[in-house]
mmCIF file of C-alpha atoms in Angstrom:
data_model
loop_
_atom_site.group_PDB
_atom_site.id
_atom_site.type_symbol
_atom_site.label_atom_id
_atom_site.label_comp_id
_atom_site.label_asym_id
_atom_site.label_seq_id
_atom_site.Cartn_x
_atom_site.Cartn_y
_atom_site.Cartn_z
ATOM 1 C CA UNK A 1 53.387 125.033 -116.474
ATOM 2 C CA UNK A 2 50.693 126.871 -117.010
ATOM 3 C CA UNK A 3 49.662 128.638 -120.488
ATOM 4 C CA UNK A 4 47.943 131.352 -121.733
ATOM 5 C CA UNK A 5 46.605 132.001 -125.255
ATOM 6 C CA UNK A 6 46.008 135.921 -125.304
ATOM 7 C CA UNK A 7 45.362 137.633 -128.626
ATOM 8 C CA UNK A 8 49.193 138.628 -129.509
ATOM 9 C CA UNK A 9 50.702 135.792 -127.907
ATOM 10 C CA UNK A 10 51.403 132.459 -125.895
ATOM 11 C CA UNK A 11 52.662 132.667 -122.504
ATOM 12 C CA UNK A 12 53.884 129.836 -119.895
ATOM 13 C CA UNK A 13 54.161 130.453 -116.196
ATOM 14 C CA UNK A 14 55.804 128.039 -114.099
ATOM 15 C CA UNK A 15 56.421 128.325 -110.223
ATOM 16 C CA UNK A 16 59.796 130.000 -108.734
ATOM 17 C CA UNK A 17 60.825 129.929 -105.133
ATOM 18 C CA UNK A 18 60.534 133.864 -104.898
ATOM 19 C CA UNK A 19 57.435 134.508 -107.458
ATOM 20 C CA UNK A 20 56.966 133.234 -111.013
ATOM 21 C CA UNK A 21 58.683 132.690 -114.528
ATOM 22 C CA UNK A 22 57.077 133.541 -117.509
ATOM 23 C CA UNK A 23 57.837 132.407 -120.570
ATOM 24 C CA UNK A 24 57.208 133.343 -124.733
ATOM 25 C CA UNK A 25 55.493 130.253 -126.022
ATOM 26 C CA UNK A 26 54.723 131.970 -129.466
ATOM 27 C CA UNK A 27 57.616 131.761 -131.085
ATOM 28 C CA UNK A 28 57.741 135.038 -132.002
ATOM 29 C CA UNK A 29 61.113 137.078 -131.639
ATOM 30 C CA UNK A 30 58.903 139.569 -129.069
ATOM 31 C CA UNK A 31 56.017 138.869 -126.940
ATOM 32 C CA UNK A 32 53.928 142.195 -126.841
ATOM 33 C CA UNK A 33 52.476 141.080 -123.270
ATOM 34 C CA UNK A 34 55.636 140.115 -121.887
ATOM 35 C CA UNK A 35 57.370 143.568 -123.058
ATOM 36 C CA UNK A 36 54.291 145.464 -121.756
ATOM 37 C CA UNK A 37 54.264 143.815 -118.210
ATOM 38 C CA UNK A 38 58.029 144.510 -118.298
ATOM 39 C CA UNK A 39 58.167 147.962 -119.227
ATOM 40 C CA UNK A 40 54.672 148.513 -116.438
ATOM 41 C CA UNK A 41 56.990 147.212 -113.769
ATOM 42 C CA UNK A 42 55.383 144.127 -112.866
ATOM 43 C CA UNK A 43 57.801 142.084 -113.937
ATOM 44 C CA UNK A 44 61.679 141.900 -113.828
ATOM 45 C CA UNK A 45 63.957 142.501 -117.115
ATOM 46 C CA UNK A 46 64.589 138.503 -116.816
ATOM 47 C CA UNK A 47 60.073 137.616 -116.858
ATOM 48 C CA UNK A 48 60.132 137.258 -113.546
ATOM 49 C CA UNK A 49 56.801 138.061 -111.138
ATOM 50 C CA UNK A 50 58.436 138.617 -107.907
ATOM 51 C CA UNK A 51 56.690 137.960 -104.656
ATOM 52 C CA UNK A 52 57.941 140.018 -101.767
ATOM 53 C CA UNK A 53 59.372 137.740 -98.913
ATOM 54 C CA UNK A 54 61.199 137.518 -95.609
ATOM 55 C CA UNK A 55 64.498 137.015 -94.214
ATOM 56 C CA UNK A 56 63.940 133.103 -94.241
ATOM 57 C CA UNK A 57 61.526 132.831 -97.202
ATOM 58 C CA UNK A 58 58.193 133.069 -96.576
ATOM 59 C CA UNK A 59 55.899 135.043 -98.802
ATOM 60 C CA UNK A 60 54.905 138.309 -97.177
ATOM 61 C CA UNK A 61 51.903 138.330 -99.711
ATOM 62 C CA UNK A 62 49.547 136.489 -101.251
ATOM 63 C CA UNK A 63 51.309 135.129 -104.390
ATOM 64 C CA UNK A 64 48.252 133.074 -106.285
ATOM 65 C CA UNK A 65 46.403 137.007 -105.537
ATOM 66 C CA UNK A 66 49.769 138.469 -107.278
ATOM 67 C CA UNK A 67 49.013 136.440 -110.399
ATOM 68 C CA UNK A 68 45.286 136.400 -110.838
ATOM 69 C CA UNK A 69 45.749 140.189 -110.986
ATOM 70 C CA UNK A 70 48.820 139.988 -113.677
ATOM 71 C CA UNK A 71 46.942 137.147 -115.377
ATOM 72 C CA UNK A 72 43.761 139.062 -116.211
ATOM 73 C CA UNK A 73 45.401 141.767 -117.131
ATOM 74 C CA UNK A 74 46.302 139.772 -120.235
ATOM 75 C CA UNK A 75 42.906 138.467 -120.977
#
């Protein structure tokens, strides 16, 4: 997993087949980043970064791109 120490909160990411999970590491009964990225659409009601994909699977974009964006967003 990876983690991130921002200045509200703790987040881990760990790899899905169709994107990325993230996860409240804090503690805290909300994660201000993970509400925020929810509520701005980029990720699903269940923390979920979702990486468009085709028929059989394959990534139709450039997932590590997908989360450098997301990720600095939060630092």
């Amino acid at each position: 997993k990876l983690k991130i120490n921002t200045k509200f909160d703790k987040i881990s990411i760990s790899v899905l087949a169709n994107g990325f999970q993230f996860e409240d590491s804090s503690g805290s009964p909300t994660n201000k980043n993970l509400n925020d990225m929810i509520t701005s659409g980029y990720l699903t009601p269940a923390y979920v970064l979702e990486v468009n994909q085709d028929a059989e699977g394959y990534d139709l974009e450039d997932r590590l791109e997908k989360l450098t964006q997301l990720v600095k967003t939060l630092i």
